[in-house]
Tab-separated table of C-alpha atoms in Angstrom:
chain	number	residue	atom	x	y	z
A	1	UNK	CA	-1.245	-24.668	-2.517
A	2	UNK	CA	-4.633	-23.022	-1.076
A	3	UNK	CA	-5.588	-22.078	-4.901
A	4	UNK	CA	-5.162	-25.521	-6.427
A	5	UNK	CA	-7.046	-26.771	-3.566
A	6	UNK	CA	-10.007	-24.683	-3.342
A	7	UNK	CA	-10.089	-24.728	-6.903
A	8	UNK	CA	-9.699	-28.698	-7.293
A	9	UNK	CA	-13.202	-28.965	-4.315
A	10	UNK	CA	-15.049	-26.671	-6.913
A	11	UNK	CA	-14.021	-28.810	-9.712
A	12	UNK	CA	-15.290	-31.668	-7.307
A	13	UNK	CA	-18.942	-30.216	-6.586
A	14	UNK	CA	-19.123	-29.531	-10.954
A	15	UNK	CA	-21.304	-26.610	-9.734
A	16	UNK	CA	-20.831	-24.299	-6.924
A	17	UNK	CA	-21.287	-20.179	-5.893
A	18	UNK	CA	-17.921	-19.125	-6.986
A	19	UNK	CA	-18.405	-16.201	-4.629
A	20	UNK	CA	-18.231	-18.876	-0.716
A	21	UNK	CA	-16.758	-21.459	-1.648
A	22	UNK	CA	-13.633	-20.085	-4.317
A	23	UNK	CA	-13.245	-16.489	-4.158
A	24	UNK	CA	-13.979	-15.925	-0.297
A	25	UNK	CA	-11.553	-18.737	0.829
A	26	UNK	CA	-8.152	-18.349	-0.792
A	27	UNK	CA	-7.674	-14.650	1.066
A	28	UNK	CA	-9.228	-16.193	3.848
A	29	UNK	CA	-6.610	-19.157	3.872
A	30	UNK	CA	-3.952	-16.751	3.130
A	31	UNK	CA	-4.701	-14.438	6.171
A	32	UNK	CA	-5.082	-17.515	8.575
A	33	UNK	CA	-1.880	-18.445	6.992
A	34	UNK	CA	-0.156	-14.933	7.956
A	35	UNK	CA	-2.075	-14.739	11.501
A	36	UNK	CA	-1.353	-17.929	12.348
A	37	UNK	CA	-4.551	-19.865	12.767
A	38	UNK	CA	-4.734	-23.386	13.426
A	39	UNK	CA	-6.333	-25.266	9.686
A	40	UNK	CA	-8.924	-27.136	12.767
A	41	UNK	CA	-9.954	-23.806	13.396
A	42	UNK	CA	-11.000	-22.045	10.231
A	43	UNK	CA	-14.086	-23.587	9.040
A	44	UNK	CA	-15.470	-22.092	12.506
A	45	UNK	CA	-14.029	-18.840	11.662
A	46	UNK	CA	-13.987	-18.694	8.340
A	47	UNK	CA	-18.551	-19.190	9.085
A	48	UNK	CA	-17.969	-16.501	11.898
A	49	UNK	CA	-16.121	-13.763	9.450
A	50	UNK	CA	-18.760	-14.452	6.498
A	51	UNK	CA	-21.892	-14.188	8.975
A	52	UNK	CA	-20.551	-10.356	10.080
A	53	UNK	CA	-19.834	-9.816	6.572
A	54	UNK	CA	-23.451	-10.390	5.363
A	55	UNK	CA	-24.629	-9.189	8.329
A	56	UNK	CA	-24.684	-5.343	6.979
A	57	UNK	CA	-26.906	-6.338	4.149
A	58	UNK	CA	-30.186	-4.790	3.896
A	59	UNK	CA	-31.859	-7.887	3.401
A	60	UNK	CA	-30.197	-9.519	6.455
A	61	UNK	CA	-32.463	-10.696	9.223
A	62	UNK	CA	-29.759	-10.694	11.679
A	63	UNK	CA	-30.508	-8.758	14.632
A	64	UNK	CA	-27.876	-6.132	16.616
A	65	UNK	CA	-28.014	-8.648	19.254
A	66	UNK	CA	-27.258	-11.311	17.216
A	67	UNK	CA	-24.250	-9.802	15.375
A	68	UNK	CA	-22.431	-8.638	18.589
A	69	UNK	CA	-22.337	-12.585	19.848
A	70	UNK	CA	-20.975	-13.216	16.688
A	71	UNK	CA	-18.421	-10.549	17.346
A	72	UNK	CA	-17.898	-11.881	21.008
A	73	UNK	CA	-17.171	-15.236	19.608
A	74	UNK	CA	-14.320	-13.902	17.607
A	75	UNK	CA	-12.919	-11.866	20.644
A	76	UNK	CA	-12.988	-14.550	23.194
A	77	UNK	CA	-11.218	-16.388	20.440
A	78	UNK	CA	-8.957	-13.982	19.613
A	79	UNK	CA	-7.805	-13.517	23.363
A	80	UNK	CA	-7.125	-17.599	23.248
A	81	UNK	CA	-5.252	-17.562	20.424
A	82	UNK	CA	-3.045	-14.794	21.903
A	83	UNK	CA	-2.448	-16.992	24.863
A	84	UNK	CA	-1.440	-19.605	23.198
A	85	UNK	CA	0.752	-18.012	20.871
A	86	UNK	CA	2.646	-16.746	24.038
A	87	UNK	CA	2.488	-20.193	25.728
A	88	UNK	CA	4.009	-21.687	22.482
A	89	UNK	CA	5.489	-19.005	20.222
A	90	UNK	CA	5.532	-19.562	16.296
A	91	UNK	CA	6.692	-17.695	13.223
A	92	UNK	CA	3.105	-15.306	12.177
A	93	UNK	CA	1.519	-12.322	12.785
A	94	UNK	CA	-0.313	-12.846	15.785
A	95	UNK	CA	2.715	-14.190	17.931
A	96	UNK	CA	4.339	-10.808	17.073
A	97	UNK	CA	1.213	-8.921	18.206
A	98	UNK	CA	0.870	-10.732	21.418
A	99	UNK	CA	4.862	-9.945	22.573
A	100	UNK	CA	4.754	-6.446	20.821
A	101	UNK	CA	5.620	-3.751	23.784
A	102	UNK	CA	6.222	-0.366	22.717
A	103	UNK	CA	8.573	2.128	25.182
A	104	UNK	CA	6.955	5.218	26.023
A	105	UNK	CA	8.426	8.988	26.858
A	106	UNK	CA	8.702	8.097	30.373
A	107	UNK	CA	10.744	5.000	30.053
A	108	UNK	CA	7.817	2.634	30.661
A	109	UNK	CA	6.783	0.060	27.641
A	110	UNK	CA	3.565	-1.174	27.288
A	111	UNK	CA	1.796	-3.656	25.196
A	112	UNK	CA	-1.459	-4.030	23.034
A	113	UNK	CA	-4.412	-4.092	25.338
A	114	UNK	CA	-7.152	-6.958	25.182
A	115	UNK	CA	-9.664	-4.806	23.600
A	116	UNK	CA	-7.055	-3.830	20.636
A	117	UNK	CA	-6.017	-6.855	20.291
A	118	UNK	CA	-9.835	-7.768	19.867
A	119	UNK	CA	-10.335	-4.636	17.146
A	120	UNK	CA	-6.850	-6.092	15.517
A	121	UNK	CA	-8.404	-9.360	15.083
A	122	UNK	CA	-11.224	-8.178	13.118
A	123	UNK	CA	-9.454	-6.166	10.897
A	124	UNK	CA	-6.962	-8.661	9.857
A	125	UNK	CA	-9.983	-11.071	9.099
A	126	UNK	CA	-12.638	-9.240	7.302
A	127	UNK	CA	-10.541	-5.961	5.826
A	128	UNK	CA	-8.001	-8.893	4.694
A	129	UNK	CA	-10.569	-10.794	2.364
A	130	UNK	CA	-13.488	-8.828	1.664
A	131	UNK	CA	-12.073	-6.307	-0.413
A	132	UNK	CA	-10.323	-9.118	-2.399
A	133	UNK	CA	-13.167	-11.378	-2.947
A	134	UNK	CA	-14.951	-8.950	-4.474
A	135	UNK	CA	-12.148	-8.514	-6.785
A	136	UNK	CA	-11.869	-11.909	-7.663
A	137	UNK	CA	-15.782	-12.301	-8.145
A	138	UNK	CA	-16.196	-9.274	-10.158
A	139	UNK	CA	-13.410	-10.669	-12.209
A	140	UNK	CA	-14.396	-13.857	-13.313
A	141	UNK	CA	-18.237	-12.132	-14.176
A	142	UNK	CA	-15.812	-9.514	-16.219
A	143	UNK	CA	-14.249	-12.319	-18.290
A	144	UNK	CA	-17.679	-14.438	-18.397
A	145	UNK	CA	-19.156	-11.418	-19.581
A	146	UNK	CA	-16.567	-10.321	-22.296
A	147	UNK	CA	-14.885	-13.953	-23.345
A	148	UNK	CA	-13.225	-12.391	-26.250
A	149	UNK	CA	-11.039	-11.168	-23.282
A	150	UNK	CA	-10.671	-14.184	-21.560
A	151	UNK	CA	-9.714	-15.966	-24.634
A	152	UNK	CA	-6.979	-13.725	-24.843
A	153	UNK	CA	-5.633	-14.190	-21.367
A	154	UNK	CA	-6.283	-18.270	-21.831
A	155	UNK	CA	-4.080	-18.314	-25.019
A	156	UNK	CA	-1.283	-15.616	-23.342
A	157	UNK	CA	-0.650	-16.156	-19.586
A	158	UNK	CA	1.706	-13.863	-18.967
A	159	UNK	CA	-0.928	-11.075	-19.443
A	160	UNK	CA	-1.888	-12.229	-16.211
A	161	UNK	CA	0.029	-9.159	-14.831
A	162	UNK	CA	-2.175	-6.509	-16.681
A	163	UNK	CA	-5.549	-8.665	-16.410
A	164	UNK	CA	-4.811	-8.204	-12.406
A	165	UNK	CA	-4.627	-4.363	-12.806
A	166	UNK	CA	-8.165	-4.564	-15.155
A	167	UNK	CA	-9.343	-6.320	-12.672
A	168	UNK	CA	-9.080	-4.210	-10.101
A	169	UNK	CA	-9.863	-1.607	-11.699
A	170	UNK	CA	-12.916	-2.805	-13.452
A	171	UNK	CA	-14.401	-4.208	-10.154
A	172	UNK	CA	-13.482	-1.032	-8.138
A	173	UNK	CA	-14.233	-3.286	-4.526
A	174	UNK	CA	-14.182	-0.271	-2.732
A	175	UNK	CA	-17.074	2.435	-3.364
A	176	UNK	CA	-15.725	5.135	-1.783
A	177	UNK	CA	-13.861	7.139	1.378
A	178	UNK	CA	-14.745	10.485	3.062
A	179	UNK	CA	-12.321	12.777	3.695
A	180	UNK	CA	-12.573	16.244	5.386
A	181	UNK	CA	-10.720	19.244	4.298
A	182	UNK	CA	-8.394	20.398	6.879
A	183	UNK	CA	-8.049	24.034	4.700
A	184	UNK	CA	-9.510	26.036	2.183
A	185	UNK	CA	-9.177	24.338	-1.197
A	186	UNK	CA	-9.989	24.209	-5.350
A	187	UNK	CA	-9.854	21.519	-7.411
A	188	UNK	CA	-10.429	21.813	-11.062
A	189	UNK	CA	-13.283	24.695	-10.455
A	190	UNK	CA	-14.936	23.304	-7.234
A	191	UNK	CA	-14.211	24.904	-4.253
A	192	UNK	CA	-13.956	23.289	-0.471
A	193	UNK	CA	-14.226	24.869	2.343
A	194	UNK	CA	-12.519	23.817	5.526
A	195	UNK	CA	-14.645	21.299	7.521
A	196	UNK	CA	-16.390	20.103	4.349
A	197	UNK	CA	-16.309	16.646	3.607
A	198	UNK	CA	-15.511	14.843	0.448
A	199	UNK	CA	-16.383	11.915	-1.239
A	200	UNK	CA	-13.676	10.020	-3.279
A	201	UNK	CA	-15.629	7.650	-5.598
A	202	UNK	CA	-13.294	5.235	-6.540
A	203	UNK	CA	-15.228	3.656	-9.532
A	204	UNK	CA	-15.539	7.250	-11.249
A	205	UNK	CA	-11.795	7.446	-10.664
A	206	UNK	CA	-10.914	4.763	-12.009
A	207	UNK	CA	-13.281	5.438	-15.123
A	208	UNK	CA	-11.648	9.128	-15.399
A	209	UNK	CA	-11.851	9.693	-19.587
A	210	UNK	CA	-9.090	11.835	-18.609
A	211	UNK	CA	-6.708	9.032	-17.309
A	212	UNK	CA	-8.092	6.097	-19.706
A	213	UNK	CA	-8.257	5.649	-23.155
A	214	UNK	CA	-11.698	4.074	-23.481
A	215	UNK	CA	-12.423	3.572	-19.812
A	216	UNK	CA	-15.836	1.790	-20.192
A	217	UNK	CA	-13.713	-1.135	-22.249
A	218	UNK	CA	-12.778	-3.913	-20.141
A	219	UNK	CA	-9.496	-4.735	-21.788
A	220	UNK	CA	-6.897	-7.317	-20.153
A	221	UNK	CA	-3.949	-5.949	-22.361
A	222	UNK	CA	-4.866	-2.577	-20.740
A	223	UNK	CA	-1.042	-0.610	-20.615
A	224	UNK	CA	-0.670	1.580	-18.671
A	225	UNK	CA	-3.088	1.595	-16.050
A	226	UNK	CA	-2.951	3.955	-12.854
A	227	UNK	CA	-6.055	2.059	-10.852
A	228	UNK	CA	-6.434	3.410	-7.383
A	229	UNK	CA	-8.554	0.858	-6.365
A	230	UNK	CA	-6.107	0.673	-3.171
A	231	UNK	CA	-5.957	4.385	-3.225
A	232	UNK	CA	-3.814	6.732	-4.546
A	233	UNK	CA	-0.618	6.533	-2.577
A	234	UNK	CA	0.320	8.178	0.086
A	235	UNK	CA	0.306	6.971	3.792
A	236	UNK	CA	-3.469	5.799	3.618
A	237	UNK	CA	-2.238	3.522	0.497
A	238	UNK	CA	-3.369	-0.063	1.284
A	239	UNK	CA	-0.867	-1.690	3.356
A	240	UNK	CA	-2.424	-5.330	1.851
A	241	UNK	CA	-2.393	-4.618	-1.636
A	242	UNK	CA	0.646	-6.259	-2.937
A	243	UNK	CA	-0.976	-9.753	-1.316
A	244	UNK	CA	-4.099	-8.369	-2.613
A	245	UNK	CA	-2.627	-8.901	-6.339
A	246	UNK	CA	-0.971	-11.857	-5.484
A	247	UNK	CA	-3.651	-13.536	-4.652
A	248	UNK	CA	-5.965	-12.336	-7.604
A	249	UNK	CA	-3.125	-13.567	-9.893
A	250	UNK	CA	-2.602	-16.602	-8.610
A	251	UNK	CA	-6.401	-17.714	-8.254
A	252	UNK	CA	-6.771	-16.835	-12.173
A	253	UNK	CA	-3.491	-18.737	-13.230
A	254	UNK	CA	-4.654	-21.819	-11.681
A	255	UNK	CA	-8.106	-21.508	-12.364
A	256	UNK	CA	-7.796	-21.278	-16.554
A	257	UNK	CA	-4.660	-23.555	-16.094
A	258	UNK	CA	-7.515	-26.126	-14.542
A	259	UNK	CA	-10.699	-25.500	-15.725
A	260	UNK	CA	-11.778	-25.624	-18.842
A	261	UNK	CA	-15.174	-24.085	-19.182
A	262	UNK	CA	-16.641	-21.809	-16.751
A	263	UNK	CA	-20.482	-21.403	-17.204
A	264	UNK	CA	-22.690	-19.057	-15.288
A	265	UNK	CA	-25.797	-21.543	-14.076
A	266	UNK	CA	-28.053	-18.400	-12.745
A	267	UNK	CA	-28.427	-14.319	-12.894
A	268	UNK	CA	-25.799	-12.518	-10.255
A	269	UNK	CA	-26.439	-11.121	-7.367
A	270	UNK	CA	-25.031	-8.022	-5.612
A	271	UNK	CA	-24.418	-7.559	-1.871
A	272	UNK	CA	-26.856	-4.611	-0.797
A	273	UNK	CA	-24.695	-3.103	2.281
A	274	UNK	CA	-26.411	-1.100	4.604
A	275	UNK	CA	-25.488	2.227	6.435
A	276	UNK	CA	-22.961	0.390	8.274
A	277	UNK	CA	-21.106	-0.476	5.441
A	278	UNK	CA	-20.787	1.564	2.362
A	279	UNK	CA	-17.365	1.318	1.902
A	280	UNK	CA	-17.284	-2.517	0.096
A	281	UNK	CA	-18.982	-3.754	-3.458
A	282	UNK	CA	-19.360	-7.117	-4.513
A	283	UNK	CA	-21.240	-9.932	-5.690
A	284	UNK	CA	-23.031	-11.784	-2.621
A	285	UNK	CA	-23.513	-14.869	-5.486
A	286	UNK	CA	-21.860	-16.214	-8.428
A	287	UNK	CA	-23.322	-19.913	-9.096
A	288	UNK	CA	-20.986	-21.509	-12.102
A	289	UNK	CA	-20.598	-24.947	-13.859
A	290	UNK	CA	-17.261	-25.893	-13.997
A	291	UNK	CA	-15.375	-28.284	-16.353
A	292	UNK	CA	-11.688	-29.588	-16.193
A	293	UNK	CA	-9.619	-29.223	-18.808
């Protein structure tokens, strides 16, 4: 329902930044959805999340100070919601984390303290859209920018699947991790030492001639295609990329199911992140036309 809608206001407005007010609120709506926060709440939270978002761009004039009442904010609300969740349980996320009790060696259980509760918060808020609306941003500039593909996915639908993985893979939302080696190591010729670090570059990976036929094509029918933009596997795999897709595939059904033509109305613009953010990439604006079908 949160696709049709959001898409249905931007049909509304005829002309909007695709980036706030389309591709930033479905995963936010979905994680509220999941958490369990109130509909009268989100426009609050949904400014709150966006403002500590944009607050690690270069160009932000946001000071420290600044950013960490934002933060408070989202804390103080955070601890209310938790109260209220155990005042009047429901069925989401956040009513689990408030009972949750764990029992330790010595018999004793113990529960998730204020301040984790706090970091919890955050994490389900901002690492459960950001990544995503970059995705879906990138995505719809991919198909703007190459409509001989999204003619293809508007006359076949059910390459929706595959135009996900592209996607994803095209967009790469996440630059890059650092890992350190724990031993001695070589891969392919390059050697690392123990205590090194290492870069993984997601957007070379996922551009590895080795692994794709053509990888500098951006092609929807693209079979198969072993993107790692929620890294490789493993136990670090993202534990929010199956919603991820969902969400990407569902926003681009309904939006070439209701919209007709999509025209960009001004150049792009890129999110500069600062030091304290180098992980994320993505489009801070997107302005479109939109026309129904």
């Amino acid at each position: 329902k949160w696709a049709i809608a959001i898409i249905g206001r931007a049909l509304e407005q005829n002309e909007c930044d695709f980036v706030h007010e389309v591709a930033y609120k479905l995963p936010m709506h979905m994680i509220a959805d999941i958490v369990g926060i109130p509909e009268s709440d989100r426009t609050w939270l949904f400014e709150r999340v966006n403002v500590l978002q944009e607050a690690t761009d270069s160009r932000s004039n946001m000071t420290p100070e600044e950013r960490k009442a934002v933060q408070m904010e989202m804390y103080s609300y955070a601890n209310q919601l938790a109260a209220e969740k155990r005042r009047a349980p429901t069925d989401d996320v956040w009513t689990t984390l408030a009972f949750a009790e764990i029992e330790e060696p010595d018999g004793s259980r113990t529960s998730l303290s204020e301040l984790e509760l706090d970091l919890f918060f955050l994490v389900l808020t901002i690492a459960g859209s950001e990544t995503t609306t970059g995705a879906i941003s990138s995505g719809l500039l991919a198909l703007l920018e190459h409509p001989d593909q999204m003619q293809r996915l508007r006359a076949d639908p059910s390459m929706i699947n595959t135009a996900t993985d592209e996607i994803l893979r095209w967009s790469s939302p996440v630059a890059y991790f650092r890992r350190t080696a724990t031993q001695d190591a070589e891969i392919r010729g390059a050697r690392i030492g123990a205590g090194e670090r290492v870069m993984l570059c997601y957007a070379s990976a996922n551009r590895d001639e080795d692994v794709f036929l053509d990888p500098f094509r951006f092609d929807v029918t693209r079979t198969p295609n072993p993107q790692i933009s929620f890294g490789g596997g493993g136990v670090h795999y993202c534990l929010g990329a199956n919603l991820a897709k969902k969400e990407i595939r569902v926003l681009f059904e309904e939006l070439l199911a209701r919209v007709g033509n999509i025209e960009l109305v001004s150049k792009p613009q890129y999110s500069v992140q600062g030091i304290e953010n180098p992980l994320t990439v993505g489009l801070k604006d997107l302005r479109v036309r939109l026309t129904p079908r």
